Coordinates of C-alpha atoms in Angstrom, one line a residue:
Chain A
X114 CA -1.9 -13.6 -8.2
X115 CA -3.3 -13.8 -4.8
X116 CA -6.7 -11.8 -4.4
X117 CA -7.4 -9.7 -0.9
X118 CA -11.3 -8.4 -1.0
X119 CA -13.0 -5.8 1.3
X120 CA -16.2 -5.4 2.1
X121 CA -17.9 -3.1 1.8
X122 CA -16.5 -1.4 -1.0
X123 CA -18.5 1.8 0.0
X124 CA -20.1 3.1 3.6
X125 CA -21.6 6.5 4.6
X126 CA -22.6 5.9 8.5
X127 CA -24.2 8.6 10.7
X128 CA -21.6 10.1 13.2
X129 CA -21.5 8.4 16.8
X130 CA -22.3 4.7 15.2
X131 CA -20.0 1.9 14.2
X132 CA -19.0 0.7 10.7
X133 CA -17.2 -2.4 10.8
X134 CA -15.4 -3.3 7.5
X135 CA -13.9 -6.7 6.2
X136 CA -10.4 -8.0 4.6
X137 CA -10.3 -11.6 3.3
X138 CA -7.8 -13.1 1.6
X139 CA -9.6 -15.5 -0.5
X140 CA -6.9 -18.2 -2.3
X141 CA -4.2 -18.4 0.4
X142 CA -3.8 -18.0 4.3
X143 CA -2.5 -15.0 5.7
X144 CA -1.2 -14.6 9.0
X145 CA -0.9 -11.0 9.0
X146 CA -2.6 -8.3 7.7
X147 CA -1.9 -5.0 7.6
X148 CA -5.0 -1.9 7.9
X149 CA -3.9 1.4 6.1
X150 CA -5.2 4.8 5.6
X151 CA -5.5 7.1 2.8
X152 CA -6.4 10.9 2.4
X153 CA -7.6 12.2 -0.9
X154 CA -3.7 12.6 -2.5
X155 CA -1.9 11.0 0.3
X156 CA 0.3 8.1 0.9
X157 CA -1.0 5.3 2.8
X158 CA -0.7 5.6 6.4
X159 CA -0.1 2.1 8.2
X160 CA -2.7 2.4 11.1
X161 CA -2.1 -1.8 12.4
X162 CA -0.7 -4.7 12.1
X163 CA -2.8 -7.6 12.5
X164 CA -2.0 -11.1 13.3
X165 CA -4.2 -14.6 13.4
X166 CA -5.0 -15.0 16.9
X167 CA -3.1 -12.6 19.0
X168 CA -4.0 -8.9 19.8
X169 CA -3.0 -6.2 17.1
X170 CA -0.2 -3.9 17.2
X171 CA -1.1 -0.3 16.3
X172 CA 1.0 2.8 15.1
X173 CA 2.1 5.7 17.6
X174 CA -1.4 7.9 17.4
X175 CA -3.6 5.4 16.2
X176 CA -6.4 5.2 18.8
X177 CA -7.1 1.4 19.3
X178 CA -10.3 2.0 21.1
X179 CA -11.6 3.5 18.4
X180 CA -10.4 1.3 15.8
X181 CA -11.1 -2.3 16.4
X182 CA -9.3 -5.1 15.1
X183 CA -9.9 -8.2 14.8
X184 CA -7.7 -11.0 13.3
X185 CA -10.3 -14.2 13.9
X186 CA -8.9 -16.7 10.7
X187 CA -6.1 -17.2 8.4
X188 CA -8.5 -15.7 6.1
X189 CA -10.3 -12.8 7.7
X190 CA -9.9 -9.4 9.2
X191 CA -12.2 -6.8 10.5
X192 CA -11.5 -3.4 11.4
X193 CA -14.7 -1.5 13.1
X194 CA -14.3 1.9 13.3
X195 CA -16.0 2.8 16.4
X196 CA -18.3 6.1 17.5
X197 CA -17.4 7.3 13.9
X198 CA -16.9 11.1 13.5
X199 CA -16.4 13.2 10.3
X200 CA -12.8 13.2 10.1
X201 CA -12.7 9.8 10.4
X202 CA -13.9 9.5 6.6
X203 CA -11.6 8.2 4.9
X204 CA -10.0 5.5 2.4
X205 CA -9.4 2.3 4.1
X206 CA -7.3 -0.6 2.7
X207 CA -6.1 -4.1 4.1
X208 CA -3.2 -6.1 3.0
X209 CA -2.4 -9.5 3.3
X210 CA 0.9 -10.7 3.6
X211 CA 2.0 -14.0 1.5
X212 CA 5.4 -15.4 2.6
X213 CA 6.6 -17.5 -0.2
X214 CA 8.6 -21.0 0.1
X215 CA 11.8 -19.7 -1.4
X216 CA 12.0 -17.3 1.6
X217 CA 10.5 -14.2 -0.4
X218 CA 7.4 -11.8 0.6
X219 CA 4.2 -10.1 -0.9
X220 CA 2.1 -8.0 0.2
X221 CA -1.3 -7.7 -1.3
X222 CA -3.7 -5.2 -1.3
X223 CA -7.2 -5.2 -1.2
X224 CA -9.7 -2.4 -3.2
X225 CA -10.3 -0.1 -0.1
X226 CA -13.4 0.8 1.3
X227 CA -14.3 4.5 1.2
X228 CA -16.0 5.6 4.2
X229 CA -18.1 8.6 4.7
X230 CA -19.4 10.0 8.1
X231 CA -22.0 12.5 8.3
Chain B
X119 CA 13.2 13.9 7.7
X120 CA 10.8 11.3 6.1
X121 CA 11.6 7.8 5.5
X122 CA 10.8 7.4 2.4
X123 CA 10.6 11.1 -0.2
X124 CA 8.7 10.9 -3.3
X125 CA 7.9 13.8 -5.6
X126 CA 4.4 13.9 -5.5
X127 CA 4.0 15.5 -9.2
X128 CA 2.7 15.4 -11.4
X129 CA 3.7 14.5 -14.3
X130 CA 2.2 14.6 -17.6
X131 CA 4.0 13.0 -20.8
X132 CA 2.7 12.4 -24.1
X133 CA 2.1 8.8 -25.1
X134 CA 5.4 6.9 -26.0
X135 CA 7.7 8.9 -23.5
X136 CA 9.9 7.1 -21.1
X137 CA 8.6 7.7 -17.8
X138 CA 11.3 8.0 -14.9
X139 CA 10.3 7.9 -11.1
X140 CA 12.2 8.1 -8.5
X141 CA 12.7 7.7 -4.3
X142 CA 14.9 8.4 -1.8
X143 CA 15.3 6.7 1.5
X144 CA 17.2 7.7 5.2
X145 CA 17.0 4.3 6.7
X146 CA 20.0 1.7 5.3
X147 CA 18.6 -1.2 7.0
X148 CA 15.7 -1.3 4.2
X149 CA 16.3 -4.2 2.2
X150 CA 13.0 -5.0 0.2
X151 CA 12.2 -2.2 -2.5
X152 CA 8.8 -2.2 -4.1
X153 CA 6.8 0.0 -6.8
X154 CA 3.0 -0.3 -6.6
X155 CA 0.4 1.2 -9.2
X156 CA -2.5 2.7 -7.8
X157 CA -5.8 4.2 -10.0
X158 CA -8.0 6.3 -8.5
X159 CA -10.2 5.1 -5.7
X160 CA -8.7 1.3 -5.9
X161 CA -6.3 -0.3 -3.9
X162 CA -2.6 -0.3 -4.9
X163 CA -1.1 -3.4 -6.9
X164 CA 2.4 -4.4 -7.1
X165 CA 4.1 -3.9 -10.3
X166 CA 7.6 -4.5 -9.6
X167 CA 9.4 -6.1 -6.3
X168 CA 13.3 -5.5 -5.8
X169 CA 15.6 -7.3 -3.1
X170 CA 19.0 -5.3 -2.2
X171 CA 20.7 -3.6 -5.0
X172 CA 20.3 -4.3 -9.0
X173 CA 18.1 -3.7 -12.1
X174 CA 15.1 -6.0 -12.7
X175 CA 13.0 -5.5 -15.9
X176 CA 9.4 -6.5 -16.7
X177 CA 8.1 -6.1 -20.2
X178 CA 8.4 -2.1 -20.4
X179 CA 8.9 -1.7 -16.7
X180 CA 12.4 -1.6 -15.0
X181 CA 13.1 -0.8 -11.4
X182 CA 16.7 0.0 -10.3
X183 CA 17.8 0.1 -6.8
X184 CA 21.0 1.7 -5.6
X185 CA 21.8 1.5 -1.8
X186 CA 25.2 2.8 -1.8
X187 CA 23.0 6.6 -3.1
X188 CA 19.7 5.4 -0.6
X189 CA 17.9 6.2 -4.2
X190 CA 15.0 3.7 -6.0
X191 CA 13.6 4.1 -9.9
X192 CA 11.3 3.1 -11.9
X193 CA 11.6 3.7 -15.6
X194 CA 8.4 3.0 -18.3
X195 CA 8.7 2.6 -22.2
X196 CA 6.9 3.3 -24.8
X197 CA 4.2 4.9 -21.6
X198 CA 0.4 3.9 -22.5
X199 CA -2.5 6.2 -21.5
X200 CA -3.1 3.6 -19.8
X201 CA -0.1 3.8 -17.5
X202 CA -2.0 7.0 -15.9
X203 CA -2.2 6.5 -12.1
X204 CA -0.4 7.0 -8.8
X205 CA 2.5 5.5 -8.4
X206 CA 4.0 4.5 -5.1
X207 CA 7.2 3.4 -3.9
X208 CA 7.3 1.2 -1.1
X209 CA 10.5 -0.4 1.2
X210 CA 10.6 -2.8 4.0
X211 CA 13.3 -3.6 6.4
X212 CA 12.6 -7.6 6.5
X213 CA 9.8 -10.1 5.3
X214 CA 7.2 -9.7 8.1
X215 CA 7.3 -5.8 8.8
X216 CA 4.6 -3.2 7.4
X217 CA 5.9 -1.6 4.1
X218 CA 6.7 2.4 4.3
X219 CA 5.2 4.1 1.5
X220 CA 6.4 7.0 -0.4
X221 CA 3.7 9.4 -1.3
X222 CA 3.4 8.8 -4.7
X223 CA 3.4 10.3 -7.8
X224 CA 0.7 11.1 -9.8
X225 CA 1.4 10.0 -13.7
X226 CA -0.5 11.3 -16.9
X227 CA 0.1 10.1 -19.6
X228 CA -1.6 12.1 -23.1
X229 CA -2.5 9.9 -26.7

């Protein structure tokens, strides 16, 4: 199957500075991706939707000053967490989005990056 | 009321049990039904993928969707200790929207 990696896998930042944090899709081209976020025994919270080359579209309460995203290749997005505060740490996954010939869809996720602000 | 309502568990089993899961969902327009598998501090990965209504079977996995009751499953065989993890339900309304995720449900399985 199609792999999605993050880097990095693991951050702890001081609070007030910027952690940026990668998605890459690495054996096919993905023109969306998706950034979600997870609380310790939580569903995944859908914080963006990112597309190749156009700005992002962000859920109702999802500050996009704070969270940056960038969408710069078919391959590649980054989501900086900006002036990072404690109750910003969380889990942090991407997903890249695979449409298939035959008209179908996948979704795949990457490992998450766990980020920890002190 | 949520989307998408998954009993969060858990649930313990001893090895060999048949595992059932289950969702419900509000919204009829959802037409793309998936179960994902999550371990601890990974990202998800899909297990099984369901358009509209119907059984599909994979090895000792089978999902079942029924739209006329707005109500998914998941059922496991012969459950490995192995098969302990989260797992979430997921539904979209069309290829190219964000999947809505149920909160999952934490599996144990015993040997």
């Amino acid at each position: 199957g199609a792999v999605v990696s993050q880097h990095p896998s693991w951050v702890i930042c001081k609070s007030g500075t910027s952690v940026k944090i990668e998605c890459r899709s690495l054996d096919f081209q993905a023109t969306t991706m998706f950034w979600y976020r997870q609380f310790p025994k939580q569903s995944l919270m859908l914080m963006a939707t990112s597309n190749e080359g156009s700005k992002a579209t962000y859920e109702q309460g999802v500050e996009k000053d704070k969270f940056l995203i960038n969408h710069a290749s078919l391959t590649l997005s980054t989501l900086t967490v900006t002036s990072a505060h404690p109750e910003d740490s969380s889990f942090y996954i991407c997903s890249a989005r695979e449409t298939f010939r035959q008209g179908g869809y996948e979704q795949y996720f990457g490992p998450g990056t766990r980020l920890t602000v002190t | 009321q949520k989307e998408v309502e998954q009993d969060p568990g858990p649930l313990s089993v001893p090895e060999g049990a048949i595992v059932s899961l289950n969702c419900t969902y509000s919204n009829s327009a959802f037409q793309y039904f998936m179960w994902y598998r999550q371990y601890s501090r990974k990202g998800p990965e899909l297990l099984m993928y369901t358009y509209s209504s119907g059984n599909k079977e994979d090895g000792r996995f089978t999902a079942q969707v029924d739209k006329s009751s707005k109500y998914i499953s998941l059922f496991i065989r012969d459950s490995q200790p192995s098969d302990s993890a989260t797992y979430l339900c997921a539904m979209l309304r069309q290829a190219g929207t964000a999947l809505i995720f149920g909160k999952g449900t934490t599996l144990s399985v015993s040997s």
